[in-house]
Amino acid sequence: MSNKTCCVIMAAGLSSRMGRHKPLLPIDGHPAIVHLILTMLNAGVDHCIIVTGHHADDIKEACRDLNNITFVHNPAYASTDMFTSAKIGFGAVTNDYSRILFTPADIPLIPVSAVKSLLACTEPLVYPGDRTKKGHPVSIDAAFLDMILSFDGDGGLRGALSSLPVEPVYLAIEDPGILIDMDTPEDYQKILDVCESKEPSP
């Protein structure tokens, strides 16, 4: 099997608490979904699968200039949970990839350095953060895809990952970007404040 990595990104939700579609909100001059995809690709991820639902056409249009991405759609996004969308994304991963990264689109400040650290870690199930604060993206050995796709217990994706026959590894990453999500307008403002406070890239 190759050493290629695919990132599955959830962008199917209704963004009901935000009131605006989260993947399209601007972050550092790009829509959040584009900012996140660029982070993954710049860190060395080979391909990104974006699971769409609400505003699918707008997301595709926002990403029109990006390479190495695939879109899959959850037509029942309004009535199903994130695990349903995650299964659609995982089901689109081909056997070209040995590792999968997974993250929702509403955690847009994941740093390139965190993704690189995950890619350098060969353990089969890796969370950035610790047991009490698990961040994103999660790194999963592709050998577990069939087990995740067939999981029908409780707890959604969290339950599926907990059911895997392997102990998770926690990778200490200090950057808060692995944890900061944006569910509400207040969350989004905090993200903008964080972006404004960072030193500009050279």
mmCIF file of N, CA, C and O in Angstrom, residues 28 109 175-176 180 189-201:
data_model
loop_
_atom_site.group_PDB
_atom_site.id
_atom_site.type_symbol
_atom_site.label_atom_id
_atom_site.label_comp_id
_atom_site.label_asym_id
_atom_site.label_seq_id
_atom_site.Cartn_x
_atom_site.Cartn_y
_atom_site.Cartn_z
ATOM 1 N N ASP A 28 -8.913 34.891 6.683
ATOM 2 C CA ASP A 28 -7.644 35.294 6.068
ATOM 3 C C ASP A 28 -7.750 35.451 4.547
ATOM 4 O O ASP A 28 -6.860 35.044 3.803
ATOM 5 N N LEU A 109 -8.699 26.909 11.636
ATOM 6 C CA LEU A 109 -7.374 27.425 11.972
ATOM 7 C C LEU A 109 -6.353 26.343 12.295
ATOM 8 O O LEU A 109 -5.311 26.615 12.897
ATOM 9 N N ASP A 175 -0.735 24.560 19.591
ATOM 10 C CA ASP A 175 -1.509 25.560 18.851
ATOM 11 C C ASP A 175 -3.007 25.353 19.086
ATOM 12 O O ASP A 175 -3.534 24.263 18.851
ATOM 13 N N PRO A 176 -3.723 26.379 19.560
ATOM 14 C CA PRO A 176 -5.151 26.228 19.843
ATOM 15 C C PRO A 176 -6.006 26.057 18.591
ATOM 16 O O PRO A 176 -7.189 25.729 18.677
ATOM 17 N N ILE A 180 -10.283 25.225 17.990
ATOM 18 C CA ILE A 180 -11.210 26.357 17.869
ATOM 19 C C ILE A 180 -12.201 26.127 16.734
ATOM 20 O O ILE A 180 -11.824 26.116 15.558
ATOM 21 N N GLN A 189 -16.219 35.486 15.492
ATOM 22 C CA GLN A 189 -15.499 36.707 15.821
ATOM 23 C C GLN A 189 -14.193 36.388 16.552
ATOM 24 O O GLN A 189 -13.159 37.030 16.301
ATOM 25 N N LYS A 190 -14.215 35.381 17.415
ATOM 26 C CA LYS A 190 -12.986 34.977 18.107
ATOM 27 C C LYS A 190 -11.936 34.491 17.109
ATOM 28 O O LYS A 190 -10.739 34.774 17.247
ATOM 29 N N ILE A 191 -12.395 33.760 16.097
ATOM 30 C CA ILE A 191 -11.475 33.270 15.072
ATOM 31 C C ILE A 191 -10.868 34.437 14.298
ATOM 32 O O ILE A 191 -9.662 34.476 14.031
ATOM 33 N N LEU A 192 -11.699 35.408 13.955
ATOM 34 C CA LEU A 192 -11.181 36.587 13.271
ATOM 35 C C LEU A 192 -10.175 37.331 14.140
ATOM 36 O O LEU A 192 -9.155 37.836 13.649
ATOM 37 N N ASP A 193 -10.460 37.398 15.434
ATOM 38 C CA ASP A 193 -9.523 38.061 16.353
ATOM 39 C C ASP A 193 -8.191 37.332 16.414
ATOM 40 O O ASP A 193 -7.121 37.964 16.454
ATOM 41 N N VAL A 194 -8.243 35.989 16.427
ATOM 42 C CA VAL A 194 -7.018 35.215 16.444
ATOM 43 C C VAL A 194 -6.214 35.461 15.173
ATOM 44 O O VAL A 194 -4.988 35.660 15.216
ATOM 45 N N CYS A 195 -6.891 35.474 14.029
ATOM 46 C CA CYS A 195 -6.206 35.718 12.757
ATOM 47 C C CYS A 195 -5.546 37.100 12.750
ATOM 48 O O CYS A 195 -4.410 37.265 12.281
ATOM 49 N N GLU A 196 -6.240 38.079 13.284
ATOM 50 C CA GLU A 196 -5.728 39.445 13.284
ATOM 51 C C GLU A 196 -4.509 39.594 14.184
ATOM 52 O O GLU A 196 -3.611 40.394 13.923
ATOM 53 N N SER A 197 -4.484 38.783 15.243
ATOM 54 C CA SER A 197 -3.398 38.898 16.217
ATOM 55 C C SER A 197 -2.124 38.171 15.785
ATOM 56 O O SER A 197 -1.052 38.387 16.335
ATOM 57 N N LYS A 198 -2.253 37.290 14.777
ATOM 58 C CA LYS A 198 -1.076 36.536 14.349
ATOM 59 C C LYS A 198 -0.177 37.389 13.481
ATOM 60 O O LYS A 198 -0.631 38.268 12.766
ATOM 61 N N GLU A 199 1.114 37.065 13.544
ATOM 62 C CA GLU A 199 2.076 37.770 12.693
ATOM 63 C C GLU A 199 1.800 37.404 11.239
ATOM 64 O O GLU A 199 1.505 36.257 10.918
ATOM 65 N N PRO A 200 1.881 38.358 10.320
ATOM 66 C CA PRO A 200 1.675 38.027 8.913
ATOM 67 C C PRO A 200 2.736 37.068 8.401
ATOM 68 O O PRO A 200 3.880 37.102 8.853
ATOM 69 N N SER A 201 2.341 36.211 7.470
ATOM 70 C CA SER A 201 3.298 35.253 6.902
ATOM 71 C C SER A 201 4.310 35.997 6.049
ATOM 72 O O SER A 201 3.971 36.951 5.363
#
